[in-house]
mmCIF file of C-alpha atoms in Angstrom:
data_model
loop_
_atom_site.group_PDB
_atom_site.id
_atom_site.type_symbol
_atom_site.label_atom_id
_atom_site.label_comp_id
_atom_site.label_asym_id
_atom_site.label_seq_id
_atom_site.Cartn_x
_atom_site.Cartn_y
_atom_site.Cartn_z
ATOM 1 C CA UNK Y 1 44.708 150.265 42.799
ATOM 2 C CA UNK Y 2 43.875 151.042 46.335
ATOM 3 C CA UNK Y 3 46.937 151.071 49.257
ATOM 4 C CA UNK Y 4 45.814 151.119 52.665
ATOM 5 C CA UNK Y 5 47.687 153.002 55.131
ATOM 6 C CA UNK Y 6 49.085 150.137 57.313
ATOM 7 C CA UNK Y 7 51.012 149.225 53.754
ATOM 8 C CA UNK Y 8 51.791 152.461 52.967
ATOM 9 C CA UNK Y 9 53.471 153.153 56.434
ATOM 10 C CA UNK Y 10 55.144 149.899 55.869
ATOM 11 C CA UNK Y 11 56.912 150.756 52.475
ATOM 12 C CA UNK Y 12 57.726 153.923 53.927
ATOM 13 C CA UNK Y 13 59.535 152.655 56.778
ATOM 14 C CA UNK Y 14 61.538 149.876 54.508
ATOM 15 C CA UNK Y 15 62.748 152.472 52.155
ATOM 16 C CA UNK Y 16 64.043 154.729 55.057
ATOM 17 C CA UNK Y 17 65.312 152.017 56.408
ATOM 18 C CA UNK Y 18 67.369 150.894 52.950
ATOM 19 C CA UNK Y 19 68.292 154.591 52.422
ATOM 20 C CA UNK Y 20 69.596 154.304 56.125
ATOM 21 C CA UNK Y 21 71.696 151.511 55.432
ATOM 22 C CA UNK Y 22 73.243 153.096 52.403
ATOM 23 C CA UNK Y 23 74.277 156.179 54.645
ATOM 24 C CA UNK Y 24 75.410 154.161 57.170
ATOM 25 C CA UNK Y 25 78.078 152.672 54.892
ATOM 26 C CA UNK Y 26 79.361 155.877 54.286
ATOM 27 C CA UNK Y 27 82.632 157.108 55.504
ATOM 28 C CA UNK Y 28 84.025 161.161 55.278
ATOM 29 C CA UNK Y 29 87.341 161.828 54.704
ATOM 30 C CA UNK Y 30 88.707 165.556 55.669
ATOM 31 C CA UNK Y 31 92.844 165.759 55.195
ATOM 32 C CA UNK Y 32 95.049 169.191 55.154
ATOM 33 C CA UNK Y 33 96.345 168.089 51.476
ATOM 34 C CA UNK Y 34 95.978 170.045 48.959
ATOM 35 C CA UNK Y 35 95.296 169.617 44.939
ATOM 36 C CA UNK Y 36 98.489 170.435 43.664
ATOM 37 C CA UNK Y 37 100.605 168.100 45.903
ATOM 38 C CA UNK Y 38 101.359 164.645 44.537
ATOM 39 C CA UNK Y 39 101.458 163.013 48.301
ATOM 40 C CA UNK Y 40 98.042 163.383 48.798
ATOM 41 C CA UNK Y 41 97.040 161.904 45.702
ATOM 42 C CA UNK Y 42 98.394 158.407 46.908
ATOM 43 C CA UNK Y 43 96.284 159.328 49.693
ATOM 44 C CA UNK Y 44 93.133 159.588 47.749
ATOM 45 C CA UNK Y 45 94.067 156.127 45.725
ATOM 46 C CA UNK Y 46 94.740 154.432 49.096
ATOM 47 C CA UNK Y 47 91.408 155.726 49.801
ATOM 48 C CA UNK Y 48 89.026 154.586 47.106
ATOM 49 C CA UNK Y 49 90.868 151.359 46.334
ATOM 50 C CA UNK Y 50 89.693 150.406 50.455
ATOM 51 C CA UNK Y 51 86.357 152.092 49.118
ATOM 52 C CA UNK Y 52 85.939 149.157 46.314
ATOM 53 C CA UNK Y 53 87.457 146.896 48.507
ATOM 54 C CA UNK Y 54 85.180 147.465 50.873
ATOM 55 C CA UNK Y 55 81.876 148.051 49.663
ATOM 56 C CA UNK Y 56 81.117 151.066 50.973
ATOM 57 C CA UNK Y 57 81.071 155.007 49.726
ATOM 58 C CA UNK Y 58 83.577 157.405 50.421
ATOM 59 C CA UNK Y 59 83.517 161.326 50.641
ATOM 60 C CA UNK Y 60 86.897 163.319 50.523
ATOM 61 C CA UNK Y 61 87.139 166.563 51.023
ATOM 62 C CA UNK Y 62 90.543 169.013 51.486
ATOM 63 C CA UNK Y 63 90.540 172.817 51.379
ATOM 64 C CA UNK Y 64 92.276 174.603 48.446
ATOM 65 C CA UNK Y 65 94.547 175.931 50.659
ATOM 66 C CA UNK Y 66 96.015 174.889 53.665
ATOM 67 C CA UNK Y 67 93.432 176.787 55.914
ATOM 68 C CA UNK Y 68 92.541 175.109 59.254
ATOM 69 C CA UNK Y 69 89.415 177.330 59.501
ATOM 70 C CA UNK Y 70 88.330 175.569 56.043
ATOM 71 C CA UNK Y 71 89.293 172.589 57.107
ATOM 72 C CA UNK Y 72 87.451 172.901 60.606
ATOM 73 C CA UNK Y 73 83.709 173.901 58.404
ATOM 74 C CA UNK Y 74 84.652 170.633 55.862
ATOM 75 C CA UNK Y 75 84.550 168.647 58.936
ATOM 76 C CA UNK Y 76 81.344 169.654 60.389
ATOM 77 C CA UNK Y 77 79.625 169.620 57.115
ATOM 78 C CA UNK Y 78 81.072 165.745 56.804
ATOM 79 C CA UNK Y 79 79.664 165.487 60.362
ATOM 80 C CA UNK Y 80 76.265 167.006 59.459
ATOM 81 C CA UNK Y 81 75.887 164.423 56.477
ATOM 82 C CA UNK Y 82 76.017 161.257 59.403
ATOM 83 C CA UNK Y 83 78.457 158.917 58.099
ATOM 84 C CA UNK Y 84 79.500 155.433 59.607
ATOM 85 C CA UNK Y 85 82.633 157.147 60.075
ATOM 86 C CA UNK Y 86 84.945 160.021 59.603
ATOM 87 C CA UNK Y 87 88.725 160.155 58.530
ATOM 88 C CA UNK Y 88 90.873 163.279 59.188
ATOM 89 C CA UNK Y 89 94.550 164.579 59.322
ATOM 90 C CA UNK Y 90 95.063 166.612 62.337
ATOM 91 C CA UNK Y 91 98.070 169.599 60.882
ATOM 92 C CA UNK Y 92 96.959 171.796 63.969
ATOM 93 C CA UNK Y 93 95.169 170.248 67.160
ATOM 94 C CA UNK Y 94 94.313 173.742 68.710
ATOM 95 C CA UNK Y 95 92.449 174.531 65.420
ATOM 96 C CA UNK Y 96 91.106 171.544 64.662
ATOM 97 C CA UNK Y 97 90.087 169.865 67.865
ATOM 98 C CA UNK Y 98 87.006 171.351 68.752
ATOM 99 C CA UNK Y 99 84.961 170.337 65.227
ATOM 100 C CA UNK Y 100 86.998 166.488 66.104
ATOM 101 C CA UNK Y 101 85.701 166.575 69.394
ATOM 102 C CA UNK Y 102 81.734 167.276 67.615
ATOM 103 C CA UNK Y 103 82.215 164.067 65.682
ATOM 104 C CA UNK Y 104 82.847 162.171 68.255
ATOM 105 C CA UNK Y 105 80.611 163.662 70.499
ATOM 106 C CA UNK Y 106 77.816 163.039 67.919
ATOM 107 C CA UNK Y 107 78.685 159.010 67.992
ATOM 108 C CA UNK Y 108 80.805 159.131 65.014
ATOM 109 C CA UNK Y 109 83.798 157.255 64.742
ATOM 110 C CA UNK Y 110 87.171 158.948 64.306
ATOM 111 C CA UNK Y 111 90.566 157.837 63.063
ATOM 112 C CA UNK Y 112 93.859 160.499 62.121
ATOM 113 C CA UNK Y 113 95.874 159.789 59.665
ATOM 114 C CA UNK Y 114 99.057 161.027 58.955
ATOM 115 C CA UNK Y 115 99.416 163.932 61.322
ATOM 116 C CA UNK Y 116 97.960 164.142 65.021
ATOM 117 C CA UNK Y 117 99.323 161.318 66.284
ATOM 118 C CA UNK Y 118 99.616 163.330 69.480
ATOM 119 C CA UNK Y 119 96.637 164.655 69.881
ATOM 120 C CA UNK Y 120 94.338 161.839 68.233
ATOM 121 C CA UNK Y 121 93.774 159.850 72.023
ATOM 122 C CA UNK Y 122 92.951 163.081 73.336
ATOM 123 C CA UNK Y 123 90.564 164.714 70.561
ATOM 124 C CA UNK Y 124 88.749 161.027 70.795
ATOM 125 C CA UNK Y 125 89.662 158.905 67.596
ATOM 126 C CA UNK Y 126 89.939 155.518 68.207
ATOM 127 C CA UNK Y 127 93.655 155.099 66.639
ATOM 128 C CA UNK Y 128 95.992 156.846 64.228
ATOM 129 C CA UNK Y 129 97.812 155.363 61.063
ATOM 130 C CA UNK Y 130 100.649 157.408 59.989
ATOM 131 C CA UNK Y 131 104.244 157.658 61.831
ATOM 132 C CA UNK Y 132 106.258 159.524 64.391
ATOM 133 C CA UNK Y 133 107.317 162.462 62.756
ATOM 134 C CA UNK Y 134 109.676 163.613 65.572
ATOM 135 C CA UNK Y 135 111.236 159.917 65.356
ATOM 136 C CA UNK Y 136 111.424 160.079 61.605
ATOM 137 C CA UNK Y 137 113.199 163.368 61.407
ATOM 138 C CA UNK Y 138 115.813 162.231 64.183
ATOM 139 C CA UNK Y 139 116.430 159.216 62.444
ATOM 140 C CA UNK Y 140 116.473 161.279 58.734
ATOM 141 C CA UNK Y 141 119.257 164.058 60.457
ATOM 142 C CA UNK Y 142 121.622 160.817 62.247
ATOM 143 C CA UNK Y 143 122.051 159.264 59.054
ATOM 144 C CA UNK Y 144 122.828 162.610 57.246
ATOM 145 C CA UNK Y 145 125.158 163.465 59.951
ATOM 146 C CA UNK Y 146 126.745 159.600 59.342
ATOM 147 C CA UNK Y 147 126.946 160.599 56.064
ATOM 148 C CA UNK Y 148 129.492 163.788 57.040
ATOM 149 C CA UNK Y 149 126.643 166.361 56.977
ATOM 150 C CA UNK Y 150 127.682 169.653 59.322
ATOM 151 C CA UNK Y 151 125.493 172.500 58.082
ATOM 152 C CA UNK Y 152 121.909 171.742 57.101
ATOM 153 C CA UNK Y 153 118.501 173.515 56.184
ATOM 154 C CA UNK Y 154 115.505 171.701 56.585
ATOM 155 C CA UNK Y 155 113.165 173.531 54.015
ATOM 156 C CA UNK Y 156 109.540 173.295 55.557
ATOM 157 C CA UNK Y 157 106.597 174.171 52.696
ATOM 158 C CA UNK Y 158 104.046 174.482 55.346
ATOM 159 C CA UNK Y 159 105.387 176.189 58.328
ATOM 160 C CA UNK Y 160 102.550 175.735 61.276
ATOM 161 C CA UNK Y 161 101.648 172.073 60.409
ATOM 162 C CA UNK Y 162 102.569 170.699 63.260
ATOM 163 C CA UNK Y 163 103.662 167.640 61.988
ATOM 164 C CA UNK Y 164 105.902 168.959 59.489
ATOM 165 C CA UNK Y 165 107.721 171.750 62.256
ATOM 166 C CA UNK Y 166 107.969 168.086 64.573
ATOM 167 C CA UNK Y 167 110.313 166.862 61.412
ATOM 168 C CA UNK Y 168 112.946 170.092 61.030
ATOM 169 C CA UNK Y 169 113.075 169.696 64.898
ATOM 170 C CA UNK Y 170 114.176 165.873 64.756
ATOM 171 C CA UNK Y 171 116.029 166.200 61.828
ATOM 172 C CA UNK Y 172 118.165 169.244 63.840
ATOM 173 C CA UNK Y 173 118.182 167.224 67.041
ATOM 174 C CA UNK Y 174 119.308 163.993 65.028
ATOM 175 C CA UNK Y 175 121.974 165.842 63.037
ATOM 176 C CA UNK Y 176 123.203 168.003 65.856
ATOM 177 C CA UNK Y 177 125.498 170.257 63.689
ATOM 178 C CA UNK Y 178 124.604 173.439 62.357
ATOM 179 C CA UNK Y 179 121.270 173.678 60.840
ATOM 180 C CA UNK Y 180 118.198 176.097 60.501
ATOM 181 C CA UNK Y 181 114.614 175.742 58.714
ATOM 182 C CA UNK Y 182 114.441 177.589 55.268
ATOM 183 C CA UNK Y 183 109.998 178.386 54.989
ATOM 184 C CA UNK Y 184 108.620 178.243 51.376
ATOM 185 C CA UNK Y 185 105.238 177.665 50.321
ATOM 186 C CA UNK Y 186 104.354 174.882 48.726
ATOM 187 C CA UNK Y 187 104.646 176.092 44.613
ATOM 188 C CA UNK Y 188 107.515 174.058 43.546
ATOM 189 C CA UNK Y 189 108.909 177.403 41.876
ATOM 190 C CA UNK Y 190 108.946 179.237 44.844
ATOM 191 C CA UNK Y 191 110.981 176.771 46.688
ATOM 192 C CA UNK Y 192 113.452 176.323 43.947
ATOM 193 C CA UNK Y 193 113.629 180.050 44.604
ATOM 194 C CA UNK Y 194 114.135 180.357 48.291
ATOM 195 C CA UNK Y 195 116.364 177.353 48.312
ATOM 196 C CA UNK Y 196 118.540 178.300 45.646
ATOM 197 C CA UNK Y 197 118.725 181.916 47.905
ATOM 198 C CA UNK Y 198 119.834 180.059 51.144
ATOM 199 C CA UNK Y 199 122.547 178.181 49.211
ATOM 200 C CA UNK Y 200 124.174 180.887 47.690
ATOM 201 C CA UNK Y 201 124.401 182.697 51.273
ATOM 202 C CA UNK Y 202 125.468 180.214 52.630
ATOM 203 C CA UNK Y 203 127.935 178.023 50.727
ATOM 204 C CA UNK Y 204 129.141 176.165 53.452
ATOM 205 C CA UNK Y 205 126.042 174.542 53.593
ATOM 206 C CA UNK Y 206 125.976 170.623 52.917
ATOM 207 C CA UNK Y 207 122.713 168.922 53.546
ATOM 208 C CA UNK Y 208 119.137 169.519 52.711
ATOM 209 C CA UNK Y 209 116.156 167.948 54.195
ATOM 210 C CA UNK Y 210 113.185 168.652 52.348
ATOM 211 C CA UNK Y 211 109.587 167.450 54.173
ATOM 212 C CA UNK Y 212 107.822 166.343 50.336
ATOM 213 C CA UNK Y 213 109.506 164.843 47.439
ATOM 214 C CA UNK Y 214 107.762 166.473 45.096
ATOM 215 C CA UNK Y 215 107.091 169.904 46.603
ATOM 216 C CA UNK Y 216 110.102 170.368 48.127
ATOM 217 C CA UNK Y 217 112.492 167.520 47.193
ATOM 218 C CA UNK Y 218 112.789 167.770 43.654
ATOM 219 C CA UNK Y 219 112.848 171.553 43.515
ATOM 220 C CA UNK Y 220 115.683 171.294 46.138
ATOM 221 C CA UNK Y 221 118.004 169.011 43.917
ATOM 222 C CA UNK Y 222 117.443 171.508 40.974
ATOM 223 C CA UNK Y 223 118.280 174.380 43.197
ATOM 224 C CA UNK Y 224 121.554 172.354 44.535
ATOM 225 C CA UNK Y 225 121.939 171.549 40.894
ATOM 226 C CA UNK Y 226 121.999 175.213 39.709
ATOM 227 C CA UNK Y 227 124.719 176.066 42.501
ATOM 228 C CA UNK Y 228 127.262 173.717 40.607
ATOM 229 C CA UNK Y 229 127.941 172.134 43.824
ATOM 230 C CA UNK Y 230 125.443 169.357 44.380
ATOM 231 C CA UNK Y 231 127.983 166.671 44.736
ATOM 232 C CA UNK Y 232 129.422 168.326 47.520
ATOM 233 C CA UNK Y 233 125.412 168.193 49.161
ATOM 234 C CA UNK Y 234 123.501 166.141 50.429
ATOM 235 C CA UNK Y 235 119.625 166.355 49.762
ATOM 236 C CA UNK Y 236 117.130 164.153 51.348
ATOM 237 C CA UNK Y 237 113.008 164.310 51.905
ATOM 238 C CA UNK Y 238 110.293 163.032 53.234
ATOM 239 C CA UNK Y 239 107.474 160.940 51.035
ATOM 240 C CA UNK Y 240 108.470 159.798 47.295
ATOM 241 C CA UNK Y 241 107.676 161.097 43.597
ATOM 242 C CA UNK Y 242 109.349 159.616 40.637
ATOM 243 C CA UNK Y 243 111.515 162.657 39.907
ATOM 244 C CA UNK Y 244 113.207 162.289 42.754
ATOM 245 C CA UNK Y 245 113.422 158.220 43.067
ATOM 246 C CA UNK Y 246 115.107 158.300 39.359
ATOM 247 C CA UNK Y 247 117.468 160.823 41.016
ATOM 248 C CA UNK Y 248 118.271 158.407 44.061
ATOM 249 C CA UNK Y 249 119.038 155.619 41.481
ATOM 250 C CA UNK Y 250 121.277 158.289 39.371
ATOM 251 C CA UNK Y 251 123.000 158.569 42.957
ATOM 252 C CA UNK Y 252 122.023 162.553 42.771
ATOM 253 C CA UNK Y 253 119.969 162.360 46.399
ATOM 254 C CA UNK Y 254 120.567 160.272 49.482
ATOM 255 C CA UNK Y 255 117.810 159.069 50.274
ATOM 256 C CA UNK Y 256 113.898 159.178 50.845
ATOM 257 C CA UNK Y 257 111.844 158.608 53.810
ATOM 258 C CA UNK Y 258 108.721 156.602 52.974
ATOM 259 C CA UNK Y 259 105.393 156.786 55.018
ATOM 260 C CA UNK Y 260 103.289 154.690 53.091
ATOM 261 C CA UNK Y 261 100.582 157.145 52.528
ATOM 262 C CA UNK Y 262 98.651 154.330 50.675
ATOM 263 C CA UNK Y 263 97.979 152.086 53.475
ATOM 264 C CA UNK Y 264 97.379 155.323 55.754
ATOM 265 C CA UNK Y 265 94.090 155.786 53.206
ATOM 266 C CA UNK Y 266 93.485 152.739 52.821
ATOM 267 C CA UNK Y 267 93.590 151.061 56.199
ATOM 268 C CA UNK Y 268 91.590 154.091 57.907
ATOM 269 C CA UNK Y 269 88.948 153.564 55.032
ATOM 270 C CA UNK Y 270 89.045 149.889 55.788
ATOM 271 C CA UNK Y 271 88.880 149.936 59.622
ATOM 272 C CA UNK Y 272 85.558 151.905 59.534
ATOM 273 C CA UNK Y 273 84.483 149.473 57.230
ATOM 274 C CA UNK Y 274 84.971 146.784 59.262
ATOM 275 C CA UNK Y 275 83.819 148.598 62.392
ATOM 276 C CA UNK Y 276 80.406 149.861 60.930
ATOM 277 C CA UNK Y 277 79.578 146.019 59.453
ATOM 278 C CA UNK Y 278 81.258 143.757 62.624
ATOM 279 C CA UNK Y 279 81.907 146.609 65.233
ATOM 280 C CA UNK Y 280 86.061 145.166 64.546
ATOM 281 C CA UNK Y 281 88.587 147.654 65.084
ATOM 282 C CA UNK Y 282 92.352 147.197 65.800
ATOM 283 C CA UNK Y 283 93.616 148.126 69.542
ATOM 284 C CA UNK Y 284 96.024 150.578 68.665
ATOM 285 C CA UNK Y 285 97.840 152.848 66.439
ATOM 286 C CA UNK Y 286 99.296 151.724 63.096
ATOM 287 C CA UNK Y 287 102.612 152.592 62.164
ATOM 288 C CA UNK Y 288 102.612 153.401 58.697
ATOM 289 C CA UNK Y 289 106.081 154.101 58.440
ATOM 290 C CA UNK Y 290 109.213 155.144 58.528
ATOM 291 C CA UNK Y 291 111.405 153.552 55.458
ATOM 292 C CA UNK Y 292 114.040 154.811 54.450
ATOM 293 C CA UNK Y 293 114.438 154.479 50.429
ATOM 294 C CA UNK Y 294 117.860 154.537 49.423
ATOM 295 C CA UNK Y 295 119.750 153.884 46.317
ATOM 296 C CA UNK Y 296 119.390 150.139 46.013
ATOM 297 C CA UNK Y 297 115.717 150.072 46.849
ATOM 298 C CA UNK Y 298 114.678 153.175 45.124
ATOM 299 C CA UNK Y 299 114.176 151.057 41.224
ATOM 300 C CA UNK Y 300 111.962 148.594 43.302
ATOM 301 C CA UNK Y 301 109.290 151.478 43.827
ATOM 302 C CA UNK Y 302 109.733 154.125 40.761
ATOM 303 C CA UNK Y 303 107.403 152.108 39.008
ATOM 304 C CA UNK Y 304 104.729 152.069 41.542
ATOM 305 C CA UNK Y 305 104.998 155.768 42.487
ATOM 306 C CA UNK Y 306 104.119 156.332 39.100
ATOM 307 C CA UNK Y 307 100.785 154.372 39.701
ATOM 308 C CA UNK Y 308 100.169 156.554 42.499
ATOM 309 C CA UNK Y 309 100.342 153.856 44.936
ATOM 310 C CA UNK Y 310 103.855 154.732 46.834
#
């Protein structure tokens, strides 16, 4: 059988133009989070279940480590690849900016999630979804101090994320006692470790604030445990695992500050859906959060952040 050109050309063109399409729909995700840390997990769900939702293809990428440099190369290469649009935590601004500013100077679409609030107007992204952190830690280091807090350490896993050093400054500006930030890395070990170090120093201290519930809030409880005195202390975090909701029902923690990570996946997924199919997209940023999870609300959500979804 015998194609002439003119048809040729033509099925050319409509397959480029279907494999077009199909790119088109795609959208890149770059966060900080790495593979060991439950939060971003309920990221990831958020992320795929808009995916499915959605219709379109998602690729997310996060460095092993947290290494803005990596981060920085995993966003060009998501640039390189052309998607309909690009999601991306923004730990560090001065690091990341310039390889945000190339997506959007290449007509790609940006929204931050969870960190970069700040910055995300200025780098270019349309809106963020996540919450103040600043705001959150005041609020997190009033209610401690309402609960008789007067010595504090606000134990900070990744020292340099900028939105994480934004919540040991509210949480010390909200509690307005005594208080200093205890660095770990993020191995749960480790900050058992360090915090179990500071306490014994320093046994006058009385309140924790830990910046993840499963890197850092659950190893702090055991740490407070293993002093004998965690009655006497008061340990709250940031984000939720079950460990440490089943010890806010048991009355051993005070309580938890949720973000929703899910909907900060999910809804950034979904916007650049809707943006790349209808050119919709919302006017502003979305508050994700803050809720604070306390006692009486914490058996609502154990179930669910076993699922992975809070």
């Amino acid at each position: 059988m015998k194609v002439c050109n003119s048809t040729l050309k033509a099925v050319v063109a409509a397959v480029a133009l279907v494999g077009a399409a199909a790119q088109a729909q795609t959208i890149a995700v770059v966060t900080h989070g790495q593979a060991n840390d439950a939060f971003w997990s309920v990221v990831k769900n958020g992320v795929e279940a808009a995916a499915k939702d959605s219709g379109v293809k998602v690729n997310y990428r996060a460095p092993e480590t947290f290494d803005m440099v990596a981060m920085s190369r995993l966003i060009d290469a998501a640039v390189n690849q052309k998607p309909a649009g690009l999601v991306v935590s923004v730990p560090d601004a001065t690091a990341l900016g310039a390889a945000i500013e190339r997506a959007v100077k290449a007509g790609v679409p940006v929204i931050t999630i969870n960190s970069g609030q700040e910055a995300s107007k200025k780098l270019g992204a349309l809106l963020h979804v996540g919450q103040s952190e600043y705001d959150a830690g005041k609020s997190a280091g009033e209610k401690l101090k309402g609960m008789g807090g007067k010595n504090g350490i606000c134990v900070n896993q990744e020292v340099g994320n900028v939105s994480l050093d934004l919540r040991c400054k509210g949480f010390a500006d909200g509690f307005g006692g005594k208080s200093k930030v205890v660095p770990t890395g993020n191995e749960p070990a480790e900050v058992r470790a360090k915090v179990k170090a500071a306490l014994d120093s320093d046994t006058s201290v009385d309140t924790i604030m830990a910046l993840g519930a499963a890197t850092a809030g659950e190893p702090a409880l055991a740490a407070a445990k293993a002093t004998g005195r965690l009655a006497s202390i008061r340990v709250a975090t940031f984000d939720m695992s079950p460990g440490f909701l089943k010890a806010l029902v048991a009355k051993e923690a005070a309580f938890a500050i949720d973000q929703q990570q899910f909907l900060q996946g999910y809804l950034s997924v979904n916007f650049l859906a809707l943006h790349a199919k209808f050119g919709l997209m919302p006017g502003g940023n979305v508050p994700s959060g803050p809720n604070l999870i306390t006692a009486d609300k914490a058996a609502q959500v154990i179930d669910l952040s076993a699922k992975g979804i809070r």
